[in-house]
Coordinates of C-alpha atoms in Angstrom, one line a residue:
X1 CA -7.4 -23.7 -7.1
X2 CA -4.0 -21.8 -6.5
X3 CA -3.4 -18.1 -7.1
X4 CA -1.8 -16.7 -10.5
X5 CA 1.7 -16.8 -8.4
X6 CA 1.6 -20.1 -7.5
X7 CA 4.5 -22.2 -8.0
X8 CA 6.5 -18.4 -7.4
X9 CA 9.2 -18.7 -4.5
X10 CA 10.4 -15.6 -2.8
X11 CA 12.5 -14.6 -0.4
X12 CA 12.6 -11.6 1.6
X13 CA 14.9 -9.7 3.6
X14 CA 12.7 -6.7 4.2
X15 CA 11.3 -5.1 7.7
X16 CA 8.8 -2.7 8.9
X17 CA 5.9 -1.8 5.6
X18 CA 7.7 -1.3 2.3
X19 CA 9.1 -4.8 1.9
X20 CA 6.5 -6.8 3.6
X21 CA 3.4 -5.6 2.4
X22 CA 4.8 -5.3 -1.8
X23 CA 5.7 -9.3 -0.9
X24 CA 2.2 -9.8 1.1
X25 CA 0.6 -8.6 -2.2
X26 CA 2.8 -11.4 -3.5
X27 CA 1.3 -13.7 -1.1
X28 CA -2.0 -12.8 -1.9
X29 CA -1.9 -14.1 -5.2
X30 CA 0.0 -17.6 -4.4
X31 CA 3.5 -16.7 -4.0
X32 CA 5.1 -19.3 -1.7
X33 CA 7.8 -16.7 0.9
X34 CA 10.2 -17.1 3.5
X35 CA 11.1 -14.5 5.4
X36 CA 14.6 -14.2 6.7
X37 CA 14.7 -12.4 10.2
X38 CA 17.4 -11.6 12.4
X39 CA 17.3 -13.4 15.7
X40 CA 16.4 -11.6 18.8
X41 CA 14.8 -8.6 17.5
X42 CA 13.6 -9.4 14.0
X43 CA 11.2 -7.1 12.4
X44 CA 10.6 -4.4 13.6
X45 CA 7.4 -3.7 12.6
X46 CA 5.9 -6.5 15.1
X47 CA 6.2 -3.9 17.8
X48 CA 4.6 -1.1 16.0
X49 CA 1.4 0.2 16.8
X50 CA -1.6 -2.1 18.1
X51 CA -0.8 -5.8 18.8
X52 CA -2.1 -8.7 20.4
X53 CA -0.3 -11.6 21.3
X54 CA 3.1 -9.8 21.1
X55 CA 2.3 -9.2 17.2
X56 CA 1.1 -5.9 15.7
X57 CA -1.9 -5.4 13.8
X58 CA 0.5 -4.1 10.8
X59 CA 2.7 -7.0 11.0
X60 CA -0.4 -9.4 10.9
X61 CA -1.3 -7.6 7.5
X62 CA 2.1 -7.2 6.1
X63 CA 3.1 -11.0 6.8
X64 CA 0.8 -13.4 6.8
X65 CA 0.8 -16.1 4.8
X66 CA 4.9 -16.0 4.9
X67 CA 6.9 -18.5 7.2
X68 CA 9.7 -17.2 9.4
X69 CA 13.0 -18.3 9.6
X70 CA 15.7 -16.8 12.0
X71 CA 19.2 -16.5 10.9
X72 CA 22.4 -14.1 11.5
X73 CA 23.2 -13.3 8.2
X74 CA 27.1 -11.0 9.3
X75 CA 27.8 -15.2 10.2
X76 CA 29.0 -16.6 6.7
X77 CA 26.7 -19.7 7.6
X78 CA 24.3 -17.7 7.9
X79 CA 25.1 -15.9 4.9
X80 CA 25.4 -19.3 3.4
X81 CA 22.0 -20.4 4.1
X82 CA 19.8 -17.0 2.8
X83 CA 22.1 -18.2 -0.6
X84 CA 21.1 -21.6 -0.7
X85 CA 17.5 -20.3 -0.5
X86 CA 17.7 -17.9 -3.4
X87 CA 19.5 -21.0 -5.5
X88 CA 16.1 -22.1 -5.4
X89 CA 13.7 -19.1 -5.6
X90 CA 11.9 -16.9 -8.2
X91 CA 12.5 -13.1 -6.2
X92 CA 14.5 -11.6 -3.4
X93 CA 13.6 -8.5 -1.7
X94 CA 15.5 -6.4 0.1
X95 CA 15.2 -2.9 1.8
X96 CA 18.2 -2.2 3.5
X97 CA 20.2 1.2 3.2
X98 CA 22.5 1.1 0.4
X99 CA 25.4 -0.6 0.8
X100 CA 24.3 -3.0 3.5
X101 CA 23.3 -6.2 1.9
X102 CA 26.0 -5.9 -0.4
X103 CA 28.2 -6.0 3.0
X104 CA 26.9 -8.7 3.9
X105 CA 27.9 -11.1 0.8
X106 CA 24.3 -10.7 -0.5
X107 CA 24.2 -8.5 -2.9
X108 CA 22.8 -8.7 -6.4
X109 CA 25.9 -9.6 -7.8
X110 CA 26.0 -12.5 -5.5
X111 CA 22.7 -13.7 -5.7
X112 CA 22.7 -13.2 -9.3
X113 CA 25.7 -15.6 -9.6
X114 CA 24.5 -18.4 -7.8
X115 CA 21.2 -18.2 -9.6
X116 CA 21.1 -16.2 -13.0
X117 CA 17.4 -16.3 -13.2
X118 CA 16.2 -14.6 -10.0
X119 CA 14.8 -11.3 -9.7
X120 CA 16.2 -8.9 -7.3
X121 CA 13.9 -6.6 -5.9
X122 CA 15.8 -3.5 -3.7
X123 CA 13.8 -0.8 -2.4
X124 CA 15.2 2.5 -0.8
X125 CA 14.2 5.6 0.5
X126 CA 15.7 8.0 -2.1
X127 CA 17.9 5.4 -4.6
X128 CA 21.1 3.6 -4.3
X129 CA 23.1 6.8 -5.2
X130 CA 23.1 10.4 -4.6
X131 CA 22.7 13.1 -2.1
X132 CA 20.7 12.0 0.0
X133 CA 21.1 8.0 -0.4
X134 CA 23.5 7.4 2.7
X135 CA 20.0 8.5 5.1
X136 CA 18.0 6.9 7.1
X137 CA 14.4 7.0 5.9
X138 CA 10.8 6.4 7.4
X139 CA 7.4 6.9 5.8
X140 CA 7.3 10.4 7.0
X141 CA 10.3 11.5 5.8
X142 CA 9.2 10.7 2.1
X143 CA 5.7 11.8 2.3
X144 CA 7.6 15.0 3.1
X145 CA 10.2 15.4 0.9
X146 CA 7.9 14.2 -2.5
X147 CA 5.5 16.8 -1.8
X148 CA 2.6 14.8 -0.3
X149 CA 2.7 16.8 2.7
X150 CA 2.8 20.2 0.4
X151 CA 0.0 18.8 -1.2
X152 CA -1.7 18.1 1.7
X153 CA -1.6 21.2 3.5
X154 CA -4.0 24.1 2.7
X155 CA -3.4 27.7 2.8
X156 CA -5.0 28.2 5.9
X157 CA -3.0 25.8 7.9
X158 CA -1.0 26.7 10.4
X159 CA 1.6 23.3 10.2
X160 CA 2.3 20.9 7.2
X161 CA -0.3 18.3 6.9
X162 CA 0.8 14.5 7.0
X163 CA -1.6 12.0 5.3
X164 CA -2.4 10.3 8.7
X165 CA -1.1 6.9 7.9
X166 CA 2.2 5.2 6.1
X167 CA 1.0 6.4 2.1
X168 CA 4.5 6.6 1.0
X169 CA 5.5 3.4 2.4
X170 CA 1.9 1.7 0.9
X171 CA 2.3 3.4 -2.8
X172 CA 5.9 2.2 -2.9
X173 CA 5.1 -1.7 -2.4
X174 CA 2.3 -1.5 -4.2
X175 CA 4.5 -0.3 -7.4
X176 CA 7.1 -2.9 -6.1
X177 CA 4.8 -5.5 -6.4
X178 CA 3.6 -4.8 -10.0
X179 CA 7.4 -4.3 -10.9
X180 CA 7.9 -7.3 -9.6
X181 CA 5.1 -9.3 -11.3
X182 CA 6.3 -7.3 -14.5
X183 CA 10.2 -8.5 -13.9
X184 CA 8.7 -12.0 -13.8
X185 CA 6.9 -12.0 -16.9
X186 CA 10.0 -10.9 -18.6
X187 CA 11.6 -13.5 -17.6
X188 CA 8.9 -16.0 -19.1
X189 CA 9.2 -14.1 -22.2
X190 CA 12.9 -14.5 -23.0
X191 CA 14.7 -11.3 -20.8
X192 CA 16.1 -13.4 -18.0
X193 CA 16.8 -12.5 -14.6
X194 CA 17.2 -9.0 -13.5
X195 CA 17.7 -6.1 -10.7
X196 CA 14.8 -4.0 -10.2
X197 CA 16.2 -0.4 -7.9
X198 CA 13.2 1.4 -6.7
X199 CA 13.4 4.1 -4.6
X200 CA 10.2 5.7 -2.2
X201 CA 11.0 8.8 -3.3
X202 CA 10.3 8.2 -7.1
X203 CA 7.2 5.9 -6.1
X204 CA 5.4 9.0 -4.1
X205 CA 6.5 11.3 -6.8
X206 CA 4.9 9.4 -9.7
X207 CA 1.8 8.9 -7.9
X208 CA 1.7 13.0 -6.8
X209 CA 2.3 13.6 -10.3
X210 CA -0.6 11.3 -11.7
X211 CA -3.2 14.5 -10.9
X212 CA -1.9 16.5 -7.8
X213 CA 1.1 18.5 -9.9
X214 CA -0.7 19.7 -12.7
X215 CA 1.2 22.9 -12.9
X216 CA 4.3 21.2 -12.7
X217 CA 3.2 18.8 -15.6
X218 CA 1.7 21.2 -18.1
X219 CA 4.5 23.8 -18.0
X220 CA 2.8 25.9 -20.4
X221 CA -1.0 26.5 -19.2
X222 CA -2.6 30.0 -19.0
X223 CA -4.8 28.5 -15.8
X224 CA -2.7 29.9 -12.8
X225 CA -6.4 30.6 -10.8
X226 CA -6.8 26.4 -11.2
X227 CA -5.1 24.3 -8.0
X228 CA -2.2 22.1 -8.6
X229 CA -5.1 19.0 -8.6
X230 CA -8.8 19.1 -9.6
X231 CA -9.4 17.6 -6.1
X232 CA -8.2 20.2 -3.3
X233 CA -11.1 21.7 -2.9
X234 CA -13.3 18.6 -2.3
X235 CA -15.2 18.7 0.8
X236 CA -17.8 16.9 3.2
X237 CA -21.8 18.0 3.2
X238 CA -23.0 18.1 7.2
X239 CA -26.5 16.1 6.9
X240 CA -28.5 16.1 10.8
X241 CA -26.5 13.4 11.7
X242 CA -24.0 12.4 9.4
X243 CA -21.6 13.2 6.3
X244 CA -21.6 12.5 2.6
X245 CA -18.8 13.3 -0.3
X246 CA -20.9 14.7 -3.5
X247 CA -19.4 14.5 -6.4
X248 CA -21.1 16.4 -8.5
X249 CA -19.6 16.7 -12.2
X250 CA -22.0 16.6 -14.8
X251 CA -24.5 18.7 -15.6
X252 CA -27.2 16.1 -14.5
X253 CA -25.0 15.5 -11.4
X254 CA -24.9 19.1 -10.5
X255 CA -28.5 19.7 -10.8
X256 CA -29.6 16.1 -9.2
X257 CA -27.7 17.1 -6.0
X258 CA -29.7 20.2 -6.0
X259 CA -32.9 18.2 -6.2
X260 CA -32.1 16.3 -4.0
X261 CA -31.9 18.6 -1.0
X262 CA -34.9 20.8 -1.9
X263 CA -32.3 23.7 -3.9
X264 CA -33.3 25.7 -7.0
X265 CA -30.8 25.4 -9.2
X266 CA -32.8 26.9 -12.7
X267 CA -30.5 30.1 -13.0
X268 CA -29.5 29.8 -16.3
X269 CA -26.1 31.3 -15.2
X270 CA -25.4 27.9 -13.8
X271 CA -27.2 25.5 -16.7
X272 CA -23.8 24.0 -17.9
X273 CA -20.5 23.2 -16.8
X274 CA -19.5 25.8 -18.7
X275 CA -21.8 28.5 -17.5
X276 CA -20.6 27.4 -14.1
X277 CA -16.5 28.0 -15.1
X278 CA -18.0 31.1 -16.3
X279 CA -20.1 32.3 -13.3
X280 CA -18.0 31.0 -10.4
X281 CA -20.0 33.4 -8.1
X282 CA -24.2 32.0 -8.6
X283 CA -22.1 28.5 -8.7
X284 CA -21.0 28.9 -5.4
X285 CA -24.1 30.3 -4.6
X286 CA -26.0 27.0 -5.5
X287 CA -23.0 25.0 -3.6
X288 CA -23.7 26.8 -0.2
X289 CA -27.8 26.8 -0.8
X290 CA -26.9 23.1 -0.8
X291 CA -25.0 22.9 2.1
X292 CA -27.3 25.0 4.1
X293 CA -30.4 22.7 3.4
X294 CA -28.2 19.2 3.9
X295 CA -27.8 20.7 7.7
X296 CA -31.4 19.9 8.6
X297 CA -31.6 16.5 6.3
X298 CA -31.5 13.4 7.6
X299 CA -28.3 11.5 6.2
X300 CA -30.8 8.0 5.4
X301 CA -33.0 10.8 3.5
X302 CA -30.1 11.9 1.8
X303 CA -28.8 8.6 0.8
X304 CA -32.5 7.9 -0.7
X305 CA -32.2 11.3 -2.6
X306 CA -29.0 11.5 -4.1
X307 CA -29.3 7.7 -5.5
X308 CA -32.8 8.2 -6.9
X309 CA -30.9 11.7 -8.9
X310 CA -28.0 9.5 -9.6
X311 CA -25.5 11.9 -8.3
X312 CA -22.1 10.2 -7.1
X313 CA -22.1 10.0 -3.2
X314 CA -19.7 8.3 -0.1
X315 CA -21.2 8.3 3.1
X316 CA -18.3 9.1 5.2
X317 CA -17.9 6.3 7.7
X318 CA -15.3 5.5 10.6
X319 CA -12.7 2.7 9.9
X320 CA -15.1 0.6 12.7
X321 CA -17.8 1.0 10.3
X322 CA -16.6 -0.8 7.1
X323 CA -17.3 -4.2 7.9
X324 CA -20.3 -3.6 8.5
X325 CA -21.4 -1.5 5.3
X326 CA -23.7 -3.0 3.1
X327 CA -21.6 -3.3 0.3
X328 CA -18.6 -4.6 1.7
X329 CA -20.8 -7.1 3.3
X330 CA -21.8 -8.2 -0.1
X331 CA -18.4 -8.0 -1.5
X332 CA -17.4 -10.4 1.5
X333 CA -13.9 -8.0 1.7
X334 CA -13.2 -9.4 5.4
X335 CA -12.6 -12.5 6.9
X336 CA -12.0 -14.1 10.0
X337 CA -9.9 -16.7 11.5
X338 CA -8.4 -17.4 14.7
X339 CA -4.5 -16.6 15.3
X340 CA -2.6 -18.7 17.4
X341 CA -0.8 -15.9 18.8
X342 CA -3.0 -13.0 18.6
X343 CA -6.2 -14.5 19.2
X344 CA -9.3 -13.5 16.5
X345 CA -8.0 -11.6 13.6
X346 CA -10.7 -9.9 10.9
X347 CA -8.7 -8.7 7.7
X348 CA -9.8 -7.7 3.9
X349 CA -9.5 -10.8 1.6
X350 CA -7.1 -10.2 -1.8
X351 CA -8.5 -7.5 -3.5
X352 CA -8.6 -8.6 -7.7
X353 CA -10.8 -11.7 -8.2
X354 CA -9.2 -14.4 -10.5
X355 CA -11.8 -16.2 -12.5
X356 CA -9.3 -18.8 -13.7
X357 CA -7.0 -18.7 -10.9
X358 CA -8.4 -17.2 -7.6
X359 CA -6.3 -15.6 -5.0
X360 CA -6.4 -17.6 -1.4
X361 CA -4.8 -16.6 1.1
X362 CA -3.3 -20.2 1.8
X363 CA -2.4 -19.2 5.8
X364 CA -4.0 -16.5 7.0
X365 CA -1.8 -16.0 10.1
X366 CA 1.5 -13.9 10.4
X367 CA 3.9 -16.0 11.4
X368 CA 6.3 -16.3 15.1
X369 CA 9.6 -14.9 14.8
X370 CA 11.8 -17.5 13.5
X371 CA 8.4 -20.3 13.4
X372 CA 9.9 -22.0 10.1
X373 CA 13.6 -21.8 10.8
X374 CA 14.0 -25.6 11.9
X375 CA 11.3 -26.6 8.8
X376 CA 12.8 -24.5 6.1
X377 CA 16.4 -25.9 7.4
X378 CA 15.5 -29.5 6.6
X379 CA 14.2 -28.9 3.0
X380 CA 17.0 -27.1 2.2
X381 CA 18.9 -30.4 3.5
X382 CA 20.6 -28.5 6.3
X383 CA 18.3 -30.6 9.3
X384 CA 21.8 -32.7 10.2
X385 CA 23.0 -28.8 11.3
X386 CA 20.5 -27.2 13.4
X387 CA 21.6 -28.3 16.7
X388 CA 25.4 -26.8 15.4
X389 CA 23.7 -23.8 14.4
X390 CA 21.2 -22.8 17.4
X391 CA 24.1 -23.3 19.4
X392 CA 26.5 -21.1 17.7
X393 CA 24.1 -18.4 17.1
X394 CA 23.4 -18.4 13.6
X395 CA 19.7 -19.5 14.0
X396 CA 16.9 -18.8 16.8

């Protein structure tokens, strides 16, 4: 049965993380895409990081499911073809610098005239206007500037700390997607087409905000001992031969974890959560009794322990472990198929479960640069061309 997106055609014009993984979230729920690539180089985000096959591991999970088509877009026939496509589709998606697309005849305005009904996704580093709007922007550069690195940098380091992997790129398409699943059911509903701006910077911001700013948020509060988020000071438990996350929150929680590694907690200076507020010091007491005893457990002890106490626990595990973890094993997360470029590929399956209309992934590859140009050329009628265009340029 096809995803809730189904029937939805998109078209993309969107390189390196941003774009293609808010449209692969698209994909993952039925979304039919074509990707428009420039020929020769294309995307850069094949080349990035671990590949096989001459495709990257990031690509794979930013663009499969989408076919490829090749095409000089600063040729009007180029320019002509990307507009014939979004006559005929639901979304376009965009991530150049401001100014750019509109350059190159396909701006909103355009698009918007050939087909009243679309919604135009563009997504920027730091908006379409303003200071800093003209810059050239990676992942880094916003995690910076939002204050994810601020957040993420204790006291007691010596450098900023970088969340080590592209969060500001991820929590932008993410929020892309939904406001692009939200622009669609407007449209069902009455409101029409529509241009949807979003910018990285207000993406990482708003999801900072959500519980890492909470001075900034609650201007007035008498708590200036309390960090900017209740989770800075969250921290591993050393087992023998392992690590754990505790969170311990409850009263039953706090005491369980005690139990379970063998620690008195019965000091009534420590009974509630509000004796504990009260009495940081036997609090932190019971937390380092805790941590002393875990040293000489055995994690698979542990693991027994805390369960039985129902206190809230994560076995720490390396990336190479997940697959493997019981519960992802049940949840069947990851599948497997063979690439025809880069060989065997495992991946996570669509996250949300659709009981009415489950997600597929209909082609689990990434596509070649340029793979569909010569298919997606005849639908659109243009077949009788491609020999003209290959040879002028316009396509690969």
């Amino acid at each position: 049965m096809p995803g809730p997106l189904h029937g939805v055609r998109i078209v993309e014009m969107s390189v390196a993380v941003t774009g293609p993984l808010a449209v692969a979230l698209l994909v993952d729920q039925g979304a039919d895409v074509v990707k428009v690539e420039e020929p020769g180089y294309g995307d850069q985000g094949r080349y990035v990081g671990v590949a096989s096959g001459g495709i990257s591991a990031m690509f794979q999970m930013c663009n499969r499911g989408k076919r490829s088509i090749a095409v000089n877009c600063t040729d009007p026939r180029g320019r002509d073809i990307v507009l014939e496509l979004c006559a005929g589709a639901d979304v376009f998606v965009q991530n150049m610098r401001p100014g750019v697309i509109e350059r190159l005849g396909l701006g909103y305005d355009t698009v918007s005239a050939r087909n009243p009904g679309i919604v135009y996704l563009s997504l920027s580093g730091f908006g379409p206007d303003g200071p800093y709007s003209h810059r050239r922007v990676y992942d880094s550069v916003i995690q910076a500037q939002s204050g994810l690195v601020g957040n993420q940098t204790g006291i007691n380091d010596e450098s900023p700390r970088f969340l080590r992997q592209a969060a500001a790129d991820k929590i932008t398409a993410y929020t892309a997607a939904h406001a692009v699943t939200s622009a669609l059911f407007a449209r069902e509903r009455g409101a029409g087409g529509q241009h949807v701006r979003l910018a990285m910077l207000d993406a990482a911001v708003g999801f900072l905000f959500a519980d890492s700013a909470a001075h900034e948020v609650a201007l007035d509060n008498d708590q200036p001992h309390l960090a900017q988020s209740f989770s800075a000071h969250q921290r591993a438990i050393a087992f023998a031969d392992g690590h754990a996350v505790v969170a311990a929150v409850t009263d039953s929680e706090f005491h369980g974890m005690a139990r379970a590694v063998g620690v008195d907690s019965s000091d009534p200076r420590v009974a509630t959560m509000t004796d504990r507020q009260k009495n940081r010091a036997q609090t932190s007491d019971v937390f380092r009794a805790v941590h002393a005893a875990a040293a000489t457990m055995p994690l698979a002890e542990a693991v027994e322990a805390l369960d039985r106490h129902q206190v809230p626990f994560g076995v720490v595990l390396g990336v190479e472990d997940i697959a493997t973890d019981a519960q992802a094993v049940h949840n069947e997360i990851f599948t497997e198929h063979d690439h025809p470029h880069m060989g065997r590929i495992r991946q996570p399956r669509p996250a949300p479960r659709f009981s009415a209309t489950p997600a597929e992934v209909r082609e689990p590859s990434s596509p070649a640069h340029g793979q569909h140009t010569d298919e997606v050329l005849a639908e659109l009628g243009w077949g009788h061309r491609i020999d003209e265009l290959r040879a002028g340029g316009v396509i690969k």
